[in-house]
Short mmCIF file of C-alpha atoms in Angstrom, two decimals:
data_model
loop_
_atom_site.label_atom_id
_atom_site.label_comp_id
_atom_site.label_asym_id
_atom_site.label_seq_id
_atom_site.Cartn_x
_atom_site.Cartn_y
_atom_site.Cartn_z
CA MET A 19 -48.41 -36.15 -72.02
CA SER A 20 -44.99 -36.52 -70.39
CA GLY A 21 -45.61 -40.09 -70.57
CA LEU A 22 -46.14 -40.09 -73.97
CA PRO A 23 -43.80 -41.26 -76.57
CA PHE A 24 -44.37 -38.27 -78.29
CA SER A 25 -44.27 -35.64 -75.99
CA ASN A 26 -40.33 -35.81 -76.14
CA ARG A 27 -39.42 -32.72 -78.38
CA THR A 28 -36.63 -34.45 -80.05
CA SER A 29 -39.11 -37.50 -81.62
CA LEU A 30 -38.83 -38.23 -84.89
CA PHE A 31 -42.29 -36.53 -84.95
CA ASN A 32 -41.19 -33.60 -84.57
CA PHE A 33 -40.64 -32.67 -88.32
CA TYR A 34 -44.30 -31.77 -88.33
CA ILE A 35 -44.36 -29.05 -86.19
CA PRO A 36 -41.96 -26.46 -88.23
CA VAL A 37 -43.72 -26.95 -92.03
CA ALA A 38 -47.03 -26.50 -90.78
CA GLU A 39 -46.21 -23.73 -89.04
CA TYR A 40 -44.10 -22.32 -92.26
CA LEU A 41 -47.83 -22.70 -94.05
CA ASP A 42 -49.57 -20.79 -91.45
CA GLU A 43 -47.29 -18.00 -91.31
CA GLY A 44 -47.00 -17.67 -94.98
CA PRO A 45 -48.25 -14.17 -96.77
CA ILE A 46 -50.27 -15.82 -99.26
CA GLN A 47 -51.91 -18.93 -97.48
CA PHE A 48 -52.12 -21.32 -99.60
CA GLY A 49 -54.62 -24.50 -97.95
CA GLN A 50 -52.67 -23.70 -94.64
CA ILE A 51 -53.74 -26.46 -91.67
CA SER A 52 -55.27 -23.37 -89.18
CA ASN A 53 -54.91 -23.93 -85.64
CA VAL A 54 -58.19 -24.11 -84.45
CA GLN A 55 -57.38 -24.63 -80.88
CA SER A 56 -55.31 -21.38 -80.95
CA SER A 57 -58.49 -19.56 -79.51
CA SER A 58 -57.98 -21.57 -76.47
CA GLY A 59 -54.79 -21.17 -75.72
CA ILE A 60 -53.54 -24.70 -76.88
CA SER A 61 -50.76 -24.87 -79.22
CA PHE A 62 -50.62 -26.54 -82.47
CA GLN A 63 -48.09 -28.49 -81.80
CA ASP A 64 -50.12 -29.89 -78.25
CA SER A 65 -52.30 -30.20 -80.45
CA ILE A 66 -50.21 -33.20 -82.76
CA LEU A 67 -49.68 -34.45 -79.47
CA SER A 68 -53.27 -35.09 -77.94
CA SER A 69 -54.01 -36.65 -81.49
CA PHE A 70 -51.98 -39.18 -80.33
CA SER A 71 -52.81 -39.45 -77.23
CA PHE A 72 -56.31 -40.92 -78.59
CA PRO A 73 -56.40 -44.43 -80.80
CA THR A 74 -59.42 -42.70 -82.58
CA GLY A 75 -58.03 -39.38 -83.42
CA LEU A 76 -56.68 -38.06 -86.29
CA PRO A 77 -54.28 -35.14 -87.66
CA PRO A 78 -56.31 -31.75 -88.03
CA ALA A 79 -55.81 -32.24 -92.06
CA SER A 80 -59.80 -30.99 -92.86
CA SER A 81 -59.28 -27.67 -92.21
CA GLN A 82 -60.90 -24.59 -94.59
CA SER A 83 -58.71 -24.58 -97.81
CA VAL A 84 -58.12 -20.76 -98.32
CA PRO A 85 -59.34 -19.89 -102.43
CA LEU A 86 -56.19 -19.08 -104.39
CA PRO A 87 -55.61 -15.69 -105.65
CA PHE A 88 -55.39 -17.22 -109.32
CA PRO A 89 -55.53 -20.49 -111.49
CA MET A 90 -52.52 -22.96 -110.44
CA SER A 91 -53.17 -25.04 -113.27
CA HIS A 92 -50.06 -26.92 -114.04
CA GLY A 93 -49.31 -30.48 -115.67
CA THR A 94 -46.03 -32.19 -116.45
CA THR A 95 -44.39 -35.86 -117.47
CA THR A 96 -42.80 -37.93 -115.69
CA LEU A 97 -41.36 -41.62 -116.12
CA ALA A 98 -40.07 -44.55 -114.09
CA PHE A 99 -39.25 -48.28 -114.93
CA MET A 100 -37.61 -51.09 -113.69
CA PHE A 101 -35.36 -53.53 -116.42
CA GLN A 102 -32.24 -56.06 -115.80
CA GLY A 103 -30.56 -52.74 -115.65
CA GLY A 104 -31.59 -51.31 -112.69
CA VAL A 105 -34.09 -48.42 -112.84
CA LEU A 106 -34.26 -45.63 -115.36
CA ALA A 107 -36.28 -42.26 -114.38
CA ALA A 108 -37.19 -40.06 -117.45
CA ALA A 109 -38.81 -36.48 -117.26
CA ASP A 110 -39.69 -33.02 -119.16
CA THR A 111 -38.05 -29.75 -117.54
CA ARG A 112 -41.12 -27.72 -118.68
CA SER A 113 -42.62 -25.70 -115.86
CA SER A 114 -45.85 -24.36 -116.37
CA CYS A 115 -48.23 -22.04 -114.24
CA SER A 116 -51.89 -22.15 -116.28
CA GLY A 117 -50.91 -20.52 -119.15
CA LEU A 118 -47.69 -19.69 -118.77
CA VAL A 119 -44.32 -21.39 -119.13
CA ALA A 120 -42.63 -20.58 -115.79
CA CYS A 121 -39.32 -21.91 -116.49
CA PRO A 122 -38.40 -24.37 -119.57
CA ALA A 123 -35.50 -25.72 -117.94
CA ALA A 124 -36.57 -27.23 -114.17
CA GLN A 125 -35.80 -30.15 -112.86
CA LYS A 126 -37.84 -32.57 -111.95
CA ILE A 127 -36.02 -35.40 -111.04
CA LEU A 128 -34.78 -34.34 -107.66
CA PRO A 129 -31.93 -36.74 -106.26
CA ILE A 130 -32.12 -37.65 -102.42
CA HIS A 131 -28.95 -39.72 -101.42
CA SER A 132 -26.22 -41.67 -103.31
CA HIS A 133 -28.68 -44.76 -104.51
CA LEU A 134 -31.99 -42.87 -104.42
CA VAL A 135 -33.82 -39.89 -106.93
CA GLY A 136 -37.07 -39.00 -106.78
CA THR A 137 -39.43 -37.77 -109.54
CA THR A 138 -41.86 -35.11 -108.98
CA SER A 139 -45.04 -33.91 -110.40
CA GLY A 140 -47.29 -31.18 -108.71
CA THR A 141 -46.46 -27.67 -107.66
CA SER A 142 -42.61 -27.11 -108.15
CA ALA A 143 -42.19 -25.04 -104.50
CA ASP A 144 -43.84 -28.33 -102.41
CA CYS A 145 -42.03 -30.70 -104.51
CA ALA A 146 -38.47 -28.89 -103.47
CA LEU A 147 -39.64 -28.77 -99.75
CA TRP A 148 -40.27 -32.18 -98.96
CA LYS A 149 -37.57 -33.48 -100.94
CA ARG A 150 -35.58 -31.21 -98.61
CA ILE A 151 -37.37 -32.66 -95.18
CA LEU A 152 -37.31 -36.53 -96.98
CA SER A 153 -33.20 -36.22 -97.99
CA ARG A 154 -32.56 -34.44 -94.07
CA GLU A 155 -34.81 -37.69 -92.09
CA LEU A 156 -33.19 -40.22 -94.43
CA ARG A 157 -29.23 -38.71 -93.59
CA LEU A 158 -30.22 -38.56 -89.49
CA TYR A 159 -31.51 -42.48 -90.20
CA GLN A 160 -28.04 -43.53 -91.88
CA LEU A 161 -26.44 -41.52 -89.38
CA ARG A 162 -28.59 -43.25 -86.61
CA HIS A 163 -28.36 -47.07 -87.49
CA GLY A 164 -25.18 -46.86 -90.14
CA ARG A 165 -27.08 -47.85 -93.21
CA ARG A 166 -29.02 -46.50 -95.30
CA LEU A 167 -33.05 -46.87 -95.11
CA SER A 168 -35.12 -48.60 -98.06
CA THR A 169 -36.96 -47.86 -100.58
CA ARG A 170 -40.03 -49.13 -99.44
CA GLY A 171 -38.90 -47.25 -96.00
CA ALA A 172 -38.52 -44.20 -97.39
CA ALA A 173 -41.75 -44.40 -99.41
CA LYS A 174 -43.63 -45.37 -96.16
CA LEU A 175 -41.49 -42.38 -94.19
CA LEU A 176 -42.76 -39.63 -97.09
CA SER A 177 -46.78 -41.14 -97.14
CA ASN A 178 -46.68 -40.56 -93.34
CA MET A 179 -45.50 -37.24 -93.53
CA LEU A 180 -47.56 -36.08 -96.21
CA HIS A 181 -50.97 -37.52 -95.08
CA PRO A 182 -52.00 -35.07 -92.46
CA PHE A 183 -51.94 -32.57 -95.03
CA LYS A 184 -54.19 -34.35 -96.92
CA GLY A 185 -57.22 -32.18 -98.07
CA THR A 186 -55.66 -28.85 -98.31
CA GLU A 187 -54.04 -27.35 -101.54
CA LEU A 188 -50.74 -29.28 -100.92
CA CYS A 189 -49.62 -31.13 -104.46
CA VAL A 190 -47.03 -33.60 -104.08
CA ALA A 191 -47.02 -36.97 -106.64
CA ALA A 192 -43.84 -38.28 -106.17
CA THR A 193 -42.32 -41.81 -107.63
CA LEU A 194 -39.39 -42.75 -105.44
CA CYS A 195 -36.55 -44.63 -107.60
CA GLY A 196 -33.64 -46.91 -105.55
CA TRP A 197 -31.27 -49.40 -105.47
CA ASP A 198 -31.42 -51.29 -102.46
CA GLY A 199 -28.65 -53.52 -100.63
CA GLY A 200 -25.40 -51.92 -101.61
CA ASP A 201 -23.83 -53.42 -104.08
CA GLY A 202 -26.12 -55.98 -104.50
CA CYS A 203 -25.19 -59.54 -105.73
CA HIS A 204 -23.41 -59.75 -108.63
CA ASP A 205 -22.80 -63.09 -110.75
CA GLN A 206 -19.59 -62.78 -112.98
CA GLY A 207 -21.05 -64.84 -116.22
CA ALA A 208 -24.75 -62.73 -116.08
CA LYS A 209 -24.76 -60.01 -118.30
CA THR A 210 -27.30 -57.98 -115.98
CA GLN A 211 -26.17 -56.41 -112.86
CA TRP A 212 -27.81 -57.81 -110.52
CA THR A 213 -29.31 -61.79 -110.54
CA SER A 214 -30.71 -62.71 -107.49
CA PRO A 215 -33.26 -60.72 -104.99
CA MET A 216 -31.79 -62.42 -101.63
CA CYS A 217 -27.97 -61.55 -101.15
CA PHE A 218 -27.02 -64.50 -98.78
CA ASP A 219 -24.85 -63.22 -95.92
CA LYS A 220 -23.67 -65.77 -93.02
CA LYS A 221 -24.95 -63.15 -90.65
CA LYS A 222 -28.08 -62.01 -92.13
CA VAL A 223 -30.44 -62.20 -95.55
CA SER A 224 -31.16 -59.05 -96.89
CA PHE A 225 -33.13 -57.71 -100.41
CA SER A 226 -30.97 -56.59 -102.58
CA GLY A 227 -32.21 -54.74 -105.95
CA PRO A 228 -34.25 -52.11 -107.82
CA SER A 229 -37.00 -50.47 -105.99
CA LEU A 230 -40.13 -48.41 -107.24
CA PHE A 231 -42.75 -46.59 -105.58
CA TYR A 232 -45.34 -43.85 -105.83
CA VAL A 233 -46.29 -41.54 -103.11
CA CYS A 234 -48.88 -39.12 -103.49
CA SER A 235 -49.47 -36.18 -100.92
CA ASP A 236 -53.01 -37.58 -100.22
CA GLY A 237 -50.84 -40.70 -98.41
CA THR A 238 -51.43 -43.01 -100.83
CA ARG A 239 -48.16 -45.34 -101.86
CA LEU A 240 -47.90 -47.65 -104.42
CA GLN A 241 -44.86 -50.39 -105.04
CA GLY A 242 -45.06 -51.45 -109.30
CA THR A 243 -42.34 -51.96 -112.17
CA LEU A 244 -43.77 -48.76 -114.10
CA PHE A 245 -44.77 -45.69 -113.49
CA SER A 246 -46.15 -42.34 -114.85
CA VAL A 247 -47.20 -39.05 -113.65
CA GLY A 248 -48.78 -36.02 -114.82
CA SER A 249 -51.05 -34.55 -117.69
CA GLY A 250 -48.07 -36.04 -120.53
CA SER A 251 -48.79 -39.46 -118.81
CA PRO A 252 -51.69 -41.01 -120.81
CA TYR A 253 -49.34 -40.03 -123.86
CA ALA A 254 -46.38 -41.80 -122.15
CA TYR A 255 -48.45 -45.09 -121.21
CA SER A 256 -49.41 -45.66 -124.90
CA ILE A 257 -45.00 -45.62 -125.51
CA LEU A 258 -43.91 -47.74 -122.37
CA ASP A 259 -46.29 -50.31 -122.18
CA GLN A 260 -45.75 -51.75 -125.84
CA GLY A 261 -41.67 -51.21 -125.15
CA VAL A 262 -40.63 -51.51 -121.93
CA GLN A 263 -39.74 -55.13 -121.20
CA TRP A 264 -37.49 -56.83 -118.43
CA GLY A 265 -34.52 -57.58 -120.92
CA LEU A 266 -33.80 -54.32 -122.32
CA THR A 267 -30.78 -52.83 -123.01
CA VAL A 268 -29.31 -49.44 -121.01
CA ASP A 269 -29.26 -48.21 -124.39
CA GLU A 270 -33.30 -49.58 -125.59
CA ALA A 271 -34.12 -48.36 -122.29
CA ILE A 272 -32.97 -44.78 -122.49
CA SER A 273 -34.35 -44.19 -125.82
CA ILE A 274 -37.34 -45.89 -125.18
CA ALA A 275 -37.82 -43.42 -122.20
CA ARG A 276 -37.27 -40.53 -124.37
CA GLU A 277 -39.35 -41.46 -127.23
CA ALA A 278 -42.49 -41.61 -124.46
CA VAL A 279 -41.73 -37.96 -123.11
CA TYR A 280 -41.59 -36.86 -126.64
CA ARG A 281 -44.92 -38.34 -127.58
CA ALA A 282 -46.17 -37.08 -124.20
CA THR A 283 -44.60 -33.90 -125.23
CA HIS A 284 -46.40 -33.33 -128.58
CA ARG A 285 -49.89 -33.84 -127.28
CA ASP A 286 -49.42 -31.99 -123.79
CA ALA A 287 -48.92 -28.58 -123.85
CA TYR A 288 -48.16 -28.05 -120.16
CA SER A 289 -45.04 -30.45 -121.41
CA GLY A 290 -41.92 -29.97 -123.48
CA ASN A 291 -38.66 -28.58 -124.15
CA CYS A 292 -35.78 -30.80 -123.12
CA VAL A 293 -35.91 -34.56 -121.71
CA ASP A 294 -33.54 -35.49 -118.46
CA VAL A 295 -32.94 -39.31 -117.66
CA TYR A 296 -31.86 -40.81 -114.68
CA HIS A 297 -30.27 -44.42 -114.17
CA ILE A 298 -30.34 -46.23 -110.57
CA THR A 299 -28.03 -48.95 -110.67
CA SER A 300 -25.99 -51.19 -107.69
CA LYS A 301 -23.69 -48.12 -107.86
CA GLY A 302 -25.63 -44.93 -107.29
CA TRP A 303 -27.72 -42.60 -109.42
CA THR A 304 -26.07 -41.39 -113.28
CA ARG A 305 -27.49 -38.42 -114.82
CA ARG A 306 -27.66 -38.57 -118.38
CA ARG A 307 -26.80 -35.80 -120.94
CA ARG A 308 -29.78 -33.25 -121.12
CA GLU A 309 -30.92 -33.80 -124.77
CA ASP A 310 -33.67 -31.03 -126.45
CA LEU A 311 -36.98 -32.35 -127.40
CA LYS A 312 -36.05 -31.34 -131.05
CA GLU A 313 -33.54 -33.66 -131.71
CA GLU A 314 -35.86 -36.91 -131.16
CA TYR A 315 -38.36 -34.75 -133.08
CA TYR A 316 -35.58 -34.33 -135.93
CA ARG A 317 -34.62 -38.05 -135.26
CA GLU A 318 -38.62 -39.31 -135.67
CA LYS A 319 -38.69 -37.28 -139.23
CA GLU A 320 -35.61 -38.81 -140.10
CA ARG A 321 -36.57 -42.49 -139.88
CA GLN A 322 -39.89 -41.48 -141.20
CA SER A 323 -37.96 -40.42 -144.38
CA GLN A 324 -35.84 -43.55 -143.74
CA GLU A 325 -39.63 -45.85 -144.13
CA ARG A 326 -40.79 -43.46 -147.07
CA ARG A 327 -37.59 -44.17 -149.32
CA GLU A 328 -37.47 -48.08 -148.55
CA THR A 329 -41.28 -48.12 -149.46
CA HIS A 330 -40.17 -46.39 -152.68
CA ALA A 331 -37.79 -48.51 -153.42
CA ILE A 332 -40.12 -51.94 -153.04
CA VAL A 333 -42.30 -50.33 -155.61
CA LYS A 334 -40.41 -49.64 -158.17
CA LYS A 335 -39.02 -52.98 -158.16
#
């Protein structure tokens, strides 16, 4: 084992070990990865390292899952899409557990660093834990290399960290919304905040612009321009598919995002309360004021009343 590149305890793969041990020693064991080799005196870390020594070896992700003490039905509505002004992320704030509203003011969009945020869907504790782990690893990467890891690299790192827990009760579905390339390329005569995906430098050529990736706890990693995750996502897609365009202004994008969350919360009982909106540009992320969804309800009623008045006026003429 001493000759393996992964045998060093300071390896980048060392973050697997404390997380698995924490789950294994918890008072309520929610589908932990059990140490199947504990009876033979082999530690969990040795089993992980031995799996890397054989090309056909896999992490111990097929262990038996411990049944939950009560049903963990939960839902949410999160969305993110790209447009000419950057990336916009929105989510409701209702945290539910079965038929109980556990928290009406939860934060489902978590900042990771200055140019990257993640929308979270799944178990709140799992999402918060893996967000902290990802933030730590990205900060260490920045200190070692003097630059931020790209959104694509962050998605790949998170996917690789979550894959060993496939088949357990771990439930994390995140959408990483970021801007790569720092300040990017700017055109003084253009209205958009970035004009070209390639920034030409004297020494190197690097990608600059918005990025959007979806990562699931089973290791799935997808790149796209529009994602909606959660139990209310089918209703949100009905608004996003017909309203999202590349040439949207910031105000129009925010209006569409809020309406999509409002429509989802109207039909989905697991989503509701307020809406959070984050805007990611070349200068970093900014958080919009949290707004109660009843304000969107009142605006919708006002629009309907205005349409009825205009219809009556036309009929009278």
